[in-house]
Tab-separated table of C-alpha atoms in Angstrom:
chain	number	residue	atom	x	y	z
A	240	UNK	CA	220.252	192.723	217.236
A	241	UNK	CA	222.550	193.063	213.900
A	242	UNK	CA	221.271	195.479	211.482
A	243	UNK	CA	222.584	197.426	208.503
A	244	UNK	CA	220.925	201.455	207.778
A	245	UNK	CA	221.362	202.440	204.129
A	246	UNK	CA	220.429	205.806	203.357
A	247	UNK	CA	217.485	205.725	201.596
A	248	UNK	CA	217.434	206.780	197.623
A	249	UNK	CA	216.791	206.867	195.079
A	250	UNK	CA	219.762	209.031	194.411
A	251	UNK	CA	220.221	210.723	191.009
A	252	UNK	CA	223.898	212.620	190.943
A	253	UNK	CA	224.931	214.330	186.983
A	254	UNK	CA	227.753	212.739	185.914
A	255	UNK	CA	231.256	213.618	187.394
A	256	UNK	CA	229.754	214.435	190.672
A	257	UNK	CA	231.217	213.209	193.859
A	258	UNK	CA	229.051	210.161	195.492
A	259	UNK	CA	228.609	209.473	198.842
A	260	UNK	CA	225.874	206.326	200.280
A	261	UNK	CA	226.092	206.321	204.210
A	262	UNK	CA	225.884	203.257	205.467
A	263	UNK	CA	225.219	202.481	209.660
A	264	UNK	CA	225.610	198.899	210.947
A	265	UNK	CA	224.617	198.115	214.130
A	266	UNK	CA	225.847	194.249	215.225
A	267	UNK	CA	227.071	191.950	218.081
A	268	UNK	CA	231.066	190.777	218.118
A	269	UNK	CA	233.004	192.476	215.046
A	270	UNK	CA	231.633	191.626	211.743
A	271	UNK	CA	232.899	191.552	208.126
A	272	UNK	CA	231.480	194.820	206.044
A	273	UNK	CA	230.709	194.649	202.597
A	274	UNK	CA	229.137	196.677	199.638
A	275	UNK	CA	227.198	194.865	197.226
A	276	UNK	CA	226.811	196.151	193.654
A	277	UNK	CA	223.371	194.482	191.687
A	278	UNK	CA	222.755	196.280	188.140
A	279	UNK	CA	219.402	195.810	186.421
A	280	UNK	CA	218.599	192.121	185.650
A	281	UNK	CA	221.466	190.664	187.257
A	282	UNK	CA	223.068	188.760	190.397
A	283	UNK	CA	224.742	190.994	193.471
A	284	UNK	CA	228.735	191.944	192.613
A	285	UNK	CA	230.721	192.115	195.424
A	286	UNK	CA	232.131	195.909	195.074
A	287	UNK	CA	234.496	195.789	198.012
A	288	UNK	CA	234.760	194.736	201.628
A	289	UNK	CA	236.446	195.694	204.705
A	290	UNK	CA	237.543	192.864	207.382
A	291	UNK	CA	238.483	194.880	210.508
A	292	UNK	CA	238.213	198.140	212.150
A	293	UNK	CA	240.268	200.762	209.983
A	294	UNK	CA	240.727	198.808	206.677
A	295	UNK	CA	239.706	200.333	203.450
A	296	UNK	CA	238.305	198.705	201.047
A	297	UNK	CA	238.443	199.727	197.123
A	298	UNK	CA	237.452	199.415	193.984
A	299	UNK	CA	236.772	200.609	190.673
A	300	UNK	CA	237.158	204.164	192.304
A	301	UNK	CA	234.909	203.302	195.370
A	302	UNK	CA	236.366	203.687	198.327
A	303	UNK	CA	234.927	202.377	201.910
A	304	UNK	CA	236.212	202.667	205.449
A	305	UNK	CA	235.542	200.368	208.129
A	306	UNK	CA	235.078	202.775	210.920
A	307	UNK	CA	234.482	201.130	214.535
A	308	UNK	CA	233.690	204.108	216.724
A	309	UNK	CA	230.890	205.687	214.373
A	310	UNK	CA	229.719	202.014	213.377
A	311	UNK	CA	230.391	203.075	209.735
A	312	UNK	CA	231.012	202.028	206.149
A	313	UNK	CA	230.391	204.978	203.772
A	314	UNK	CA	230.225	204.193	200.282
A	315	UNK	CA	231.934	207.029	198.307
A	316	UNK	CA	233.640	207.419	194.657
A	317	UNK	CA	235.083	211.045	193.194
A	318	UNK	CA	233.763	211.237	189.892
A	319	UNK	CA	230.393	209.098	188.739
A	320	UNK	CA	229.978	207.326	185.819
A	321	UNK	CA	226.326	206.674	183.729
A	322	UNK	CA	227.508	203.073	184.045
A	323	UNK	CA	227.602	203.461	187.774
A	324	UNK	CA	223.610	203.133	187.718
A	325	UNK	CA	222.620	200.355	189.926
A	326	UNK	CA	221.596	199.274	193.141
A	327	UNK	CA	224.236	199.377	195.863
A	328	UNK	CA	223.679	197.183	199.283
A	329	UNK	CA	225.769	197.466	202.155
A	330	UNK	CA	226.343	194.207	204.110
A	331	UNK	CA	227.614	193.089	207.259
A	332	UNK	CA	228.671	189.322	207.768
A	333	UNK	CA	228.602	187.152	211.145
A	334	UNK	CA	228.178	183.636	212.393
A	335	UNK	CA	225.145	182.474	213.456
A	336	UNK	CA	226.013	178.773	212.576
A	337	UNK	CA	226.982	179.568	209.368
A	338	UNK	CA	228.017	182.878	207.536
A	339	UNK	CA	224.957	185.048	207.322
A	340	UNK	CA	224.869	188.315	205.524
A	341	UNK	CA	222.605	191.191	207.150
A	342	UNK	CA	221.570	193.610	204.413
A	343	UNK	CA	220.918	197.345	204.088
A	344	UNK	CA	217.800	198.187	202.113
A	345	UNK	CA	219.551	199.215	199.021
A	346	UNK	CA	220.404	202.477	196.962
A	347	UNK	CA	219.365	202.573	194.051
A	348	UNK	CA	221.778	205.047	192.018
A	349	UNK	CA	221.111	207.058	189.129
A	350	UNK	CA	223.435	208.678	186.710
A	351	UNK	CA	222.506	211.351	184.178
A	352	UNK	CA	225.021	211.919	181.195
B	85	UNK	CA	237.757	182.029	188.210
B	86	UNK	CA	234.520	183.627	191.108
B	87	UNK	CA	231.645	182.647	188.726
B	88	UNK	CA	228.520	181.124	189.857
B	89	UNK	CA	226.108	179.740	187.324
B	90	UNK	CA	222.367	179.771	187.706
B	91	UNK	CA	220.083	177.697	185.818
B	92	UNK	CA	217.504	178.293	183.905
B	93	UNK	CA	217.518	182.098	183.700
B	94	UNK	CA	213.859	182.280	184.007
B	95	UNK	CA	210.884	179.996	184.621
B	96	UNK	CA	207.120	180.115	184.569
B	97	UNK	CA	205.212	177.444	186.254
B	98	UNK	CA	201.604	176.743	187.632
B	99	UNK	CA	200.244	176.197	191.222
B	100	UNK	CA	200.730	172.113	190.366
B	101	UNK	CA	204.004	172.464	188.559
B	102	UNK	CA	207.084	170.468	190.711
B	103	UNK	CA	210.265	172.197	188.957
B	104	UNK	CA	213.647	172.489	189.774
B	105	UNK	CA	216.321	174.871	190.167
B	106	UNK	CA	220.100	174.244	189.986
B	107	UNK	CA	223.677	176.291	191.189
B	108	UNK	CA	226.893	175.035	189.970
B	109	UNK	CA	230.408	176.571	191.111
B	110	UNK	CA	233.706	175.685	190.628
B	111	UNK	CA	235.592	177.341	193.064
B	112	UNK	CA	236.380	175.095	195.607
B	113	UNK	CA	233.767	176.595	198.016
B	114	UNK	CA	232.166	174.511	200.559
B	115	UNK	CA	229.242	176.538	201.679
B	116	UNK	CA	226.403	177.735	199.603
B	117	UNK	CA	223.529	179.366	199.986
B	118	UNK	CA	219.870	180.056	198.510
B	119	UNK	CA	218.010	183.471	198.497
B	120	UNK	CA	214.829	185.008	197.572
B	121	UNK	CA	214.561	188.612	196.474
B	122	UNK	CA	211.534	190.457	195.568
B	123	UNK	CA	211.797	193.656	193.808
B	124	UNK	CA	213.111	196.414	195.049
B	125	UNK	CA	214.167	194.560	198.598
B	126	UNK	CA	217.475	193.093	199.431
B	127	UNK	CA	218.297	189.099	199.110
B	128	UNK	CA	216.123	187.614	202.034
B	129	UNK	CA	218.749	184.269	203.134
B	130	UNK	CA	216.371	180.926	202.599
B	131	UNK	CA	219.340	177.960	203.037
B	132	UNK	CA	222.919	177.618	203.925
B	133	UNK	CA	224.617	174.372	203.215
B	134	UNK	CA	228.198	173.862	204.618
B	135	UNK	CA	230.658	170.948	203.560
B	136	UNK	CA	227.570	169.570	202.221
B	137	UNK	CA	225.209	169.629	205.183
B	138	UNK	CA	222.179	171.828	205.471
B	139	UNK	CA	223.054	174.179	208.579
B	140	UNK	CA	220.513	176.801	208.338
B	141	UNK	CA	216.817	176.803	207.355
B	142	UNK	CA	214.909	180.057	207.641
B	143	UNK	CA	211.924	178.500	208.230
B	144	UNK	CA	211.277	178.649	204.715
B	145	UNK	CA	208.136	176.533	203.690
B	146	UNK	CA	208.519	172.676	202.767
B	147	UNK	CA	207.052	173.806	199.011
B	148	UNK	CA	211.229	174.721	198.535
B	149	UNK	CA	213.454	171.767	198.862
B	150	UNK	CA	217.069	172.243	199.181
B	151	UNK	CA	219.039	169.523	197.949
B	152	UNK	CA	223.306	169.846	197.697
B	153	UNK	CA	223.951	166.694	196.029
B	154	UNK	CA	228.059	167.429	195.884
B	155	UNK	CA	230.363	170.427	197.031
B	156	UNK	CA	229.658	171.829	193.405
B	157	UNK	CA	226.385	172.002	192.984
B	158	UNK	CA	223.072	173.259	194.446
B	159	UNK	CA	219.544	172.573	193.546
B	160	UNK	CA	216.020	174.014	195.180
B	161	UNK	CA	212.789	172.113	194.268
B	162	UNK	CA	209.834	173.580	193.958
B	163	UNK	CA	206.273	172.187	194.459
B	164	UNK	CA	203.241	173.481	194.348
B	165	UNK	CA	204.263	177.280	194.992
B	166	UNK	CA	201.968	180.334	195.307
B	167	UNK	CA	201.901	183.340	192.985
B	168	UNK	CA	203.646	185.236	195.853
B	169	UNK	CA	206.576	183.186	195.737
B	170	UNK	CA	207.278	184.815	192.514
B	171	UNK	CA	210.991	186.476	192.470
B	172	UNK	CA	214.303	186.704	191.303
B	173	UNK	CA	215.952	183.234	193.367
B	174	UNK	CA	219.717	183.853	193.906
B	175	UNK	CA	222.374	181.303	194.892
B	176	UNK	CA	226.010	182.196	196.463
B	177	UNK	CA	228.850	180.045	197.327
B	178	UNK	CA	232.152	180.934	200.024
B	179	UNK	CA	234.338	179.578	201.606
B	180	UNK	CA	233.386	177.482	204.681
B	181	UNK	CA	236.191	177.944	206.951
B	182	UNK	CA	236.247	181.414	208.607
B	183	UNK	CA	233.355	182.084	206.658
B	184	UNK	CA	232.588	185.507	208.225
B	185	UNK	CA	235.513	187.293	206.706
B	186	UNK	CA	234.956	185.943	202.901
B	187	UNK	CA	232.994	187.118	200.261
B	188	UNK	CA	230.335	185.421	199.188
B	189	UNK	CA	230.026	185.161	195.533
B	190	UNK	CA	226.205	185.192	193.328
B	191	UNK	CA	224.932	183.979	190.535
B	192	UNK	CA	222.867	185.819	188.207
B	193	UNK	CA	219.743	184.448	189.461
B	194	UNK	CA	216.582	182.869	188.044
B	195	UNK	CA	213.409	184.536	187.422
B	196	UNK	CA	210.456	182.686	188.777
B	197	UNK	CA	207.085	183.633	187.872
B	198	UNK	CA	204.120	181.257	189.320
B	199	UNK	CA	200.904	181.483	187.704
């Protein structure tokens, strides 16, 4: 079947630390990847996506690579912020008679100044 | 312009309440979708309407009624729910046409508490 593996958190990183969330899809056909940002009290921001096997997708200093032959999309950004704290989803997107999203469990990410 | 608007922001009703709850986006999109998320879980898909047309029911009881009354806007009725329906309801809108490769944008949800 499709499925998405998050690592599990919570995850609490001091500030300026380098951030990696590993992210393991499994899926039929070759999907869309995305990771979903959702702080407290809100909606789900799309953070960035990836379309096909070897595109990168950033922003806001995240970085993700679509990478076919490990079935991964590791989340990943240099130097944390306190205003990074939220909930980060990966994502994988496929047709099943209309778009459907497959989600990860969630990260939740904490930053201490 | 990717904003999706959700309202109202948060609701309370009782067992015998019959309330609504509406979507708007302006983006040209002609799919939308509803989904239910319960703390500390990921959205959980209920309804996907494309070009106006409901094309995917999760089996989600007949207490939520979808209704997409134009390509804009997106409402889900609620009737006599159960105090575990209670969670934060999301919408989303995307493109319909190769929808697999497009992002699909959410609103900031309402908050839906059933007594």
């Amino acid at each position: 079947g499709n499925s998405v593996t998050q690592m599990e958190g919570p995850v609490t990183l001091s500030e300026e630390a380098f951030l990696t969330i590993n992210c393991t899809y499994t899926a039929t056909g070759y999907p869309s990847l995305f990771w979903y940002v959702q702080y407290p009290g809100e909606g789900l921001q799309l953070l960035l996506k990836a379309t096909k096997a070897d595109d990168k997708g950033s922003n806001k200093g995240f970085e993700a690579t679509y990478r076919k032959e490990t079935t991964s999309f590791h989340l990943e950004k240099g130097s944390v912020q306190v205003s990074d704290s939220a909930v980060y989803f990966c994502a994988l997107s496929l047709i099943q008679g209309a778009q459907k999203l497959v989600f990860g469990q969630g990260t939740r990410l904490t930053i201490n100044p | 312009d990717t904003e999706v608007t959700q309202t109202p922001k948060h609701l309370v009703m009782g067992m015998t309440n019959k309330k609504s709850l509406k979507c708007e986006q302006h983006m040209g999109h002609r799919a939308m979708y509803w989904y239910k998320q319960k703390a500390k879980k990921p959205p959980e898909l209920m309804f996907v309407y494309s070009y106006e047309k409901l094309s995917i029911n999760e089996s989600v009881p007949s207490r939520f009624s979808p209704e997409c009354p134009n390509s804009s806007l997106l409402n889900l009725h609620l009737h006599a729910l159960q105090p575990e329906d209670s969670a934060l309801y999301l919408c989303a809108s995307s493109q319909a046409r190769d929808s697999w490769k497009h992002t699909q944008y959410f609103g900031p949800g309402t908050r839906l508490t059933v007594l």
